[in-house]
Backbone as a chain_set.jsonl record, in Angstrom:
{"seq": "MGECVNQTGFSCTNDRCECHGITPEPMQSLEDIRKYEKGEILAVLKRGTIKRHTLLDALPFYISDRRMRDYVAELIKDGQCIQSSNDGYTLIESETQLAEAEKYLRSKAFPLFERANTLRKNFYKSEGKQLTFSEFLDNTTTI", "coords": {"N": [[0.859, -1.29, -0.064], [0.708, 1.504, -0.592], [1.774, 5.036, 0.311], [0.152, 7.805, 1.806], [-0.448, 11.749, 1.743], [-2.412, 12.735, 3.535], [-5.504, 15.566, 4.159], [-4.626, 17.699, 5.913], [-1.601, 17.639, 5.149], [0.429, 16.08, 6.489], [2.147, 12.934, 6.544], [0.625, 10.207, 6.151], [0.38, 6.988, 7.353], [-0.767, 5.008, 8.7], [-2.919, 2.115, 8.511], [-5.345, 2.304, 8.583], [-7.377, 4.207, 8.239], [-9.513, 6.517, 7.232], [-8.186, 7.302, 4.581], [-6.903, 5.285, 3.349], [-8.868, 4.083, 2.493], [-9.589, 2.13, 3.415], [-11.696, 0.987, 6.647], [-11.564, 1.3, 10.69], [-12.269, -2.781, 12.283], [-15.407, -3.234, 13.497], [-16.239, -2.079, 16.389], [-16.262, -3.683, 19.755], [-16.931, -2.808, 22.594], [-17.599, 0.498, 24.59], [-14.876, 0.628, 26.476], [-12.846, -0.221, 24.156], [-12.992, 1.114, 21.071], [-12.394, 3.887, 23.057], [-9.861, 2.971, 23.819], [-8.849, 3.007, 21.406], [-9.296, 5.852, 19.703], [-7.754, 6.958, 21.968], [-4.916, 5.78, 20.736], [-4.869, 6.488, 18.213], [-4.172, 9.186, 18.625], [-2.61, 9.514, 20.223], [-0.568, 7.9, 18.891], [-0.701, 10.465, 16.07], [0.245, 12.306, 17.633], [3.08, 12.1, 18.295], [4.346, 12.35, 15.735], [5.77, 14.939, 16.01], [5.044, 18.25, 16.984], [2.097, 19.829, 17.273], [-1.154, 21.887, 16.358], [-3.519, 21.962, 18.148], [-6.818, 22.261, 16.883], [-5.356, 21.232, 14.124], [-4.435, 18.896, 15.24], [-7.075, 17.489, 15.623], [-8.021, 17.722, 12.873], [-6.588, 15.362, 11.516], [-6.298, 13.335, 12.624], [-8.34, 10.04, 12.029], [-10.833, 9.952, 12.018], [-14.244, 12.013, 13.859], [-13.978, 13.645, 16.547], [-14.756, 15.289, 19.016], [-13.764, 19.1, 20.259], [-13.171, 19.5, 23.251], [-13.479, 16.24, 23.887], [-11.203, 15.413, 22.846], [-9.118, 16.767, 24.548], [-9.664, 15.771, 26.939], [-8.55, 12.828, 26.298], [-5.915, 13.841, 25.935], [-5.899, 14.386, 28.89], [-6.085, 11.79, 30.017], [-4.075, 9.975, 28.376], [-1.973, 11.35, 29.958], [-1.921, 11.077, 32.33], [-2.115, 7.457, 32.243], [0.827, 7.792, 32.036], [2.134, 9.227, 29.798], [3.809, 11.451, 28.415], [3.247, 14.14, 27.996], [3.342, 17.164, 26.05], [2.199, 20.492, 26.743], [0.702, 23.024, 25.319], [1.51, 26.646, 24.14], [2.486, 26.411, 21.523], [1.283, 24.179, 20.866], [0.636, 20.969, 21.225], [3.137, 18.804, 21.949], [5.603, 15.327, 22.589], [7.031, 14.71, 24.841], [10.112, 15.212, 25.258], [12.877, 15.508, 27.172], [15.131, 16.819, 29.021], [14.292, 19.535, 29.011], [12.097, 20.218, 27.927], [10.197, 19.501, 29.587], [11.09, 20.57, 31.64], [9.77, 23.854, 30.567], [7.289, 23.329, 30.269], [6.066, 22.369, 32.81], [6.572, 25.23, 33.478], [5.012, 26.381, 31.974], [2.547, 25.356, 32.619], [2.619, 26.063, 35.704], [2.242, 28.647, 35.225], [0.082, 29.342, 34.011], [-1.771, 28.38, 36.281], [-2.303, 29.528, 38.36], [-3.726, 32.314, 37.493], [-6.074, 30.946, 38.114], [-5.949, 29.926, 40.38], [-5.494, 32.36, 41.533], [-8.23, 33.676, 40.92], [-9.615, 31.402, 42.382], [-9.726, 32.324, 44.613], [-10.343, 34.884, 45.134], [-13.203, 34.668, 44.062], [-13.676, 33.289, 47.041], [-13.262, 35.221, 48.869], [-15.429, 36.689, 47.58], [-17.339, 35.668, 48.541], [-17.571, 35.335, 51.369], [-17.351, 37.676, 52.402], [-20.332, 38.441, 50.892], [-21.967, 36.523, 52.657], [-22.13, 38.385, 54.302], [-19.741, 38.029, 56.322], [-17.109, 38.792, 58.401], [-13.786, 37.591, 57.578], [-10.74, 37.245, 59.744], [-7.068, 37.826, 58.98], [-6.482, 35.175, 59.502], [-8.188, 33.179, 59.368], [-8.88, 33.766, 56.928], [-6.379, 33.116, 55.921], [-6.545, 30.567, 56.081], [-8.518, 29.097, 55.174], [-8.197, 30.077, 52.288], [-6.947, 29.171, 49.132], [-4.546, 27.413, 48.152], [-1.111, 27.151, 45.698]], "CA": [[0.291, 0.416, 0.075], [1.28, 3.49, -1.271], [1.182, 6.346, 1.266], [-0.846, 9.127, 0.73], [-1.127, 12.445, 2.546], [-3.962, 13.4, 4.313], [-5.588, 17.044, 3.982], [-3.213, 18.741, 6.61], [-0.313, 18.016, 5.254], [1.09, 14.944, 7.823], [1.916, 12.34, 5.223], [-0.287, 9.071, 6.132], [0.974, 5.788, 7.588], [-1.955, 4.256, 9.345], [-3.483, 1.879, 7.486], [-6.721, 1.458, 9.28], [-7.428, 5.544, 8.586], [-10.322, 6.358, 5.78], [-7.797, 7.865, 3.483], [-6.619, 4.054, 2.32], [-10.433, 3.15, 1.635], [-10.273, 0.326, 4.615], [-12.528, 1.505, 8.166], [-11.752, -0.076, 12.087], [-12.886, -2.76, 12.315], [-16.158, -2.694, 14.77], [-16.394, -2.283, 17.601], [-17.747, -4.654, 20.668], [-17.352, -1.856, 23.324], [-16.668, 2.075, 24.98], [-13.509, 0.809, 26.431], [-12.722, -0.462, 22.739], [-13.518, 3.012, 21.354], [-11.387, 5.134, 23.829], [-8.152, 2.834, 23.53], [-8.266, 3.091, 19.821], [-9.123, 6.563, 19.746], [-6.014, 7.812, 22.606], [-3.629, 5.19, 19.922], [-4.993, 7.534, 17.19], [-3.659, 10.285, 18.984], [-0.303, 9.494, 20.191], [0.204, 8.03, 16.706], [0.363, 11.552, 15.442], [1.698, 13.362, 18.448], [4.668, 11.231, 17.534], [5.38, 13.005, 14.267], [6.162, 16.434, 16.372], [4.361, 19.3, 18.102], [1.269, 20.012, 16.321], [-1.651, 22.29, 17.2], [-5.594, 21.09, 18.842], [-7.124, 22.155, 15.698], [-4.459, 20.681, 13.695], [-4.927, 17.199, 15.733], [-8.799, 17.084, 15.865], [-7.724, 17.436, 11.64], [-5.578, 14.681, 11.353], [-7.064, 12.061, 13.347], [-9.072, 9.695, 10.832], [-12.157, 9.637, 13.102], [-14.525, 12.851, 14.234], [-14.007, 14.011, 17.926], [-14.329, 16.87, 19.73], [-11.971, 19.33, 20.831], [-13.216, 18.429, 24.488], [-12.827, 15.205, 24.536], [-9.616, 15.177, 22.442], [-8.66, 17.106, 25.722], [-9.729, 14.641, 27.823], [-7.96, 12.228, 26.088], [-4.823, 14.299, 26.481], [-5.787, 13.987, 29.817], [-5.789, 10.405, 29.438], [-3.009, 10.12, 28.453], [-1.137, 11.637, 30.751], [-2.452, 9.34, 33.306], [-1.894, 6.621, 31.78], [1.885, 7.649, 31.951], [2.499, 9.338, 28.918], [4.459, 12.606, 28.707], [3.067, 15.194, 26.712], [3.418, 18.809, 26.875], [1.211, 21.295, 26.216], [1.44, 24.438, 24.956], [0.517, 27.588, 22.887], [2.671, 25.948, 19.752], [0.939, 22.793, 20.489], [1.147, 19.483, 22.14], [4.307, 17.378, 21.897], [5.772, 14.517, 23.688], [8.703, 15.16, 25.653], [11.806, 13.781, 25.078], [13.768, 15.939, 27.303], [14.803, 17.669, 30.728], [14.072, 20.813, 29.097], [11.136, 20.359, 27.662], [9.881, 19.215, 31.12], [11.084, 22.872, 32.384], [9.174, 24.276, 29.483], [6.258, 22.448, 30.087], [6.164, 22.985, 34.322], [6.118, 26.711, 33.14], [3.362, 26.627, 30.967], [0.917, 25.299, 33.463], [2.168, 27.124, 36.993], [1.379, 30.646, 34.551], [-1.917, 28.759, 33.72], [-2.27, 27.717, 37.216], [-1.671, 31.03, 39.126], [-4.327, 32.911, 37.319], [-6.861, 29.739, 38.536], [-6.02, 29.719, 42.2], [-6.312, 33.387, 41.705], [-9.908, 33.224, 40.792], [-10.735, 30.621, 43.339], [-9.176, 32.71, 46.297], [-11.546, 35.766, 44.273], [-14.697, 33.987, 44.377], [-14.601, 32.733, 48.169], [-13.611, 36.494, 49.215], [-16.721, 37.133, 47.107], [-19.008, 34.371, 48.823], [-17.73, 35.217, 52.634], [-18.452, 39.156, 51.918], [-22.241, 38.613, 50.347], [-22.108, 36.698, 53.686], [-21.861, 39.225, 55.63], [-19.125, 37.157, 57.308], [-15.634, 39.389, 57.693], [-12.64, 36.695, 58.061], [-9.683, 37.339, 60.267], [-6.288, 37.395, 58.725], [-5.726, 33.902, 59.64], [-9.28, 32.751, 58.911], [-9.091, 34.267, 55.39], [-5.065, 32.015, 54.809], [-6.966, 28.716, 56.678], [-9.649, 29.65, 53.55], [-7.119, 30.306, 50.359], [-7.249, 27.443, 48.164], [-2.36, 27.614, 47.701], [-0.54, 26.241, 44.892]], "C": [[0.65, 1.505, -0.069], [0.83, 4.214, -0.078], [1.079, 7.604, 0.496], [-0.649, 9.87, 1.506], [-1.871, 13.36, 2.51], [-4.118, 15.487, 3.93], [-4.348, 18.231, 4.659], [-2.344, 18.822, 6.235], [0.696, 16.543, 5.4], [1.408, 13.605, 6.719], [1.43, 11.194, 6.161], [-0.059, 7.844, 6.605], [-0.142, 4.164, 8.456], [-2.612, 3.424, 8.648], [-5.433, 1.052, 7.39], [-7.828, 2.844, 8.854], [-8.514, 4.916, 7.032], [-9.952, 6.978, 4.467], [-6.912, 7.282, 2.668], [-7.866, 3.997, 2.279], [-10.587, 2.336, 2.927], [-10.233, 1.353, 6.672], [-11.567, 0.424, 9.167], [-12.435, -1.412, 11.515], [-14.378, -2.964, 13.349], [-15.421, -2.708, 16.123], [-16.873, -3.03, 18.898], [-17.706, -3.569, 22.008], [-16.804, -0.25, 23.405], [-15.711, 1.821, 25.338], [-12.454, 0.739, 25.007], [-12.046, 0.818, 21.82], [-12.632, 4.044, 21.539], [-10.445, 4.497, 22.986], [-7.767, 3.143, 22.274], [-7.85, 4.732, 19.798], [-7.706, 7.364, 20.938], [-5.455, 7.075, 21.473], [-3.383, 6.524, 18.994], [-4.412, 8.726, 17.405], [-2.711, 10.991, 19.417], [-0.105, 9.085, 19.37], [0.483, 9.205, 15.868], [0.443, 12.765, 16.128], [3.092, 13.081, 18.335], [5.531, 12.045, 16.931], [5.501, 13.845, 14.693], [5.51, 17.486, 17.066], [3.351, 20.157, 16.696], [-0.383, 20.92, 17.642], [-2.766, 21.543, 17.136], [-6.086, 20.959, 17.583], [-6.95, 21.367, 14.72], [-5.023, 18.612, 13.403], [-5.984, 16.549, 15.223], [-8.683, 16.903, 13.967], [-7.253, 16.537, 11.271], [-5.315, 13.569, 11.881], [-7.873, 11.044, 12.295], [-10.959, 8.88, 11.607], [-13.157, 10.847, 13.55], [-14.479, 12.789, 15.503], [-14.063, 15.51, 18.389], [-14.087, 17.653, 20.125], [-12.22, 18.889, 22.529], [-12.926, 17.197, 24.571], [-11.315, 14.617, 23.443], [-8.958, 15.423, 23.588], [-8.344, 16.294, 26.809], [-9.009, 13.338, 26.914], [-6.614, 12.401, 26.527], [-5.122, 13.868, 27.683], [-5.001, 12.723, 31.137], [-4.912, 10.09, 29.875], [-2.02, 10.224, 29.127], [-1.2, 10.881, 32.148], [-2.071, 7.977, 33.413], [-0.579, 6.612, 32.211], [2.781, 8.261, 30.544], [3.114, 10.307, 28.966], [4.333, 13.893, 27.859], [2.911, 17.045, 27.528], [2.519, 19.954, 26.197], [1.842, 22.972, 25.749], [1.447, 25.753, 24.59], [1.202, 26.79, 21.659], [1.831, 24.609, 20.518], [0.958, 22.061, 21.622], [2.15, 19.048, 20.926], [4.684, 16.896, 22.68], [6.947, 15.265, 23.627], [9.357, 14.02, 26.068], [13.151, 14.933, 26.143], [13.923, 17.116, 28.481], [14.119, 19.271, 29.92], [12.981, 21.609, 28.41], [9.922, 20.314, 28.491], [9.497, 20.26, 31.287], [9.972, 22.808, 31.681], [7.288, 24.379, 30.089], [5.259, 22.531, 31.991], [6.096, 24.305, 34.121], [5.485, 27.069, 32.576], [2.313, 26.202, 32.204], [1.161, 25.354, 34.232], [1.429, 29.024, 35.559], [-0.373, 30.015, 34.299], [-2.479, 28.499, 34.827], [-2.808, 28.733, 38.043], [-3.134, 32.383, 38.772], [-5.917, 32.127, 38.404], [-7.301, 29.868, 40.356], [-6.386, 31.044, 42.824], [-7.769, 33.461, 41.946], [-10.445, 32.52, 41.775], [-10.443, 31.506, 44.268], [-10.348, 34.561, 46.287], [-13.388, 35.713, 45.274], [-15.024, 33.477, 45.619], [-14.082, 33.535, 48.771], [-14.915, 37.028, 48.911], [-17.98, 36.695, 47.778], [-18.756, 35.285, 50.697], [-18.443, 37.504, 52.579], [-20.034, 39.567, 51.633], [-22.479, 37.996, 51.325], [-22.01, 37.42, 54.506], [-20.506, 38.937, 56.871], [-17.444, 37.478, 57.103], [-14.588, 38.37, 59.206], [-11.524, 37.631, 58.527], [-8.323, 36.692, 58.991], [-6.221, 36.218, 58.302], [-6.532, 33.125, 59.283], [-9.334, 32.538, 57.36], [-7.377, 33.487, 54.905], [-5.483, 30.295, 55.14], [-7.818, 28.682, 54.937], [-9.139, 29.306, 52.452], [-6.867, 29.065, 50.414], [-5.234, 27.959, 47.227], [-2.646, 26.726, 46.921], [0.277, 25.453, 45.145]], "O": [[0.832, 2.39, 0.767], [-0.268, 4.057, 0.457], [1.474, 8.155, -0.532], [-0.516, 9.265, 2.57], [-2.04, 14.38, 1.84], [-3.27, 16.323, 3.617], [-3.612, 19.1, 4.192], [-1.711, 19.832, 6.541], [1.485, 16.112, 4.56], [0.448, 13.47, 5.96], [2.022, 11.299, 7.235], [-0.68, 7.222, 5.744], [-0.081, 2.942, 8.59], [-3.173, 4.087, 7.775], [-6.149, 0.218, 6.836], [-9.025, 2.665, 9.081], [-8.517, 3.932, 6.292], [-10.712, 7.208, 3.526], [-6.273, 7.802, 1.753], [-7.861, 3.42, 1.192], [-11.678, 1.963, 3.359], [-9.418, 1.912, 7.405], [-11.047, -0.65, 8.861], [-13.085, -1.343, 10.472], [-13.951, -2.59, 14.442], [-14.408, -3.2, 16.621], [-18.088, -2.933, 19.071], [-18.821, -3.576, 22.53], [-15.943, 0.237, 22.671], [-14.903, 2.585, 24.81], [-11.491, 1.487, 24.843], [-10.916, 1.3, 21.9], [-12.177, 4.845, 20.723], [-10.093, 4.916, 21.883], [-6.626, 3.491, 21.966], [-6.679, 5.111, 19.841], [-6.896, 8.202, 20.545], [-5.362, 7.992, 20.657], [-2.419, 7.285, 18.914], [-4.101, 9.394, 16.42], [-2.187, 12.1, 19.305], [0.672, 9.72, 18.658], [1.454, 9.268, 15.114], [0.622, 13.891, 15.662], [4.036, 13.87, 18.299], [6.685, 12.41, 17.156], [5.409, 14.56, 13.695], [5.658, 17.218, 18.258], [3.691, 20.761, 15.679], [-0.633, 20.772, 18.838], [-3.014, 20.665, 16.31], [-5.975, 19.881, 16.999], [-7.898, 20.741, 14.244], [-5.446, 17.793, 12.587], [-6.021, 15.484, 14.605], [-9.28, 15.9, 13.574], [-7.394, 16.643, 10.053], [-4.31, 12.883, 11.694], [-8.033, 11.783, 11.323], [-11.688, 7.888, 11.598], [-12.313, 10.907, 14.445], [-14.989, 11.744, 15.907], [-13.459, 16.533, 18.068], [-13.944, 17.2, 21.261], [-11.505, 18.018, 23.025], [-12.042, 16.908, 25.378], [-10.689, 13.558, 23.494], [-8.165, 14.549, 23.937], [-7.293, 16.109, 27.422], [-9.466, 12.494, 27.686], [-6.042, 11.587, 27.252], [-4.637, 12.751, 27.857], [-4.247, 12.642, 32.107], [-4.599, 9.88, 31.047], [-1.122, 9.384, 29.073], [-0.354, 10.204, 32.733], [-1.758, 7.414, 34.462], [-0.32, 5.588, 32.842], [3.904, 7.836, 30.273], [3.237, 10.4, 30.187], [5.205, 14.473, 27.213], [2.642, 17.665, 28.557], [2.337, 20.008, 24.981], [2.865, 23.651, 25.834], [1.098, 26.045, 25.734], [0.428, 26.505, 20.746], [2.789, 23.84, 20.432], [1.238, 22.435, 22.761], [2.076, 18.971, 19.7], [4.502, 17.417, 23.78], [7.555, 16.017, 22.865], [9.356, 12.926, 26.631], [14.29, 15.024, 25.683], [13.131, 18.014, 28.766], [13.416, 19.989, 30.632], [12.809, 22.819, 28.263], [8.867, 20.897, 28.241], [8.422, 20.858, 31.23], [9.139, 21.935, 31.925], [6.47, 25.292, 30.203], [4.053, 22.718, 32.156], [5.217, 24.717, 34.878], [5.241, 28.276, 32.562], [1.356, 26.903, 32.531], [0.28, 24.744, 34.837], [0.566, 29.886, 35.399], [-1.536, 30.382, 34.463], [-3.695, 28.321, 34.762], [-3.985, 28.599, 38.379], [-3.467, 33.2, 39.63], [-6.587, 32.773, 39.21], [-8.283, 29.888, 41.098], [-7.047, 31.254, 43.841], [-8.341, 33.319, 43.027], [-11.582, 32.781, 42.167], [-11.336, 31.375, 45.105], [-10.876, 35.117, 47.25], [-14.101, 36.171, 46.168], [-16.192, 33.14, 45.815], [-14.057, 33.04, 49.899], [-15.531, 37.715, 49.725], [-19.142, 37.091, 47.691], [-19.756, 35.799, 51.198], [-19.488, 38.145, 52.692], [-20.696, 40.547, 51.975], [-23.54, 38.492, 51.702], [-21.758, 37.019, 55.642], [-20.378, 39.49, 57.963], [-16.672, 36.96, 56.296], [-14.525, 38.306, 60.433], [-11.297, 38.668, 57.904], [-8.397, 35.653, 58.336], [-5.987, 35.924, 57.13], [-6.043, 32.12, 58.767], [-9.686, 31.543, 56.727], [-7.144, 33.309, 53.709], [-5.007, 29.249, 54.699], [-7.448, 28.209, 53.862], [-9.52, 28.393, 51.719], [-6.656, 28.208, 51.272], [-4.938, 28.556, 46.191], [-3.547, 25.889, 46.905], [0.69, 24.69, 44.272]]}, "num_chains": 1, "name": "protein.A"}
């Protein structure tokens, strides 16, 4: 079977994809489908850094952005080292990439913790409860 290039410009080496006119065998369970879809995402990530929307287009099946992001999170929990950044997703292969991934995640985490603390402060203020400094520290979300 010859190699084809799909519409995203990536070389398609998957003999099960629609580019080749061959579809996967019918799946028996939801777990089989999830395993197949996560495997396909990982196969595309092995090609190099890729933006989310390009990753969605490179997959041989339709998947929502939310579901794809959930799968990436599951792959990380399953032991894969996947970096998320402004450049897209990348498989982490060096300590430098690991440090960049940690820095990016911390930059995203701080605003969320700050928002959580503001919500907590606003809630107590709306309830008319004045917190002492030590109570505030006890009720503050920390990184």
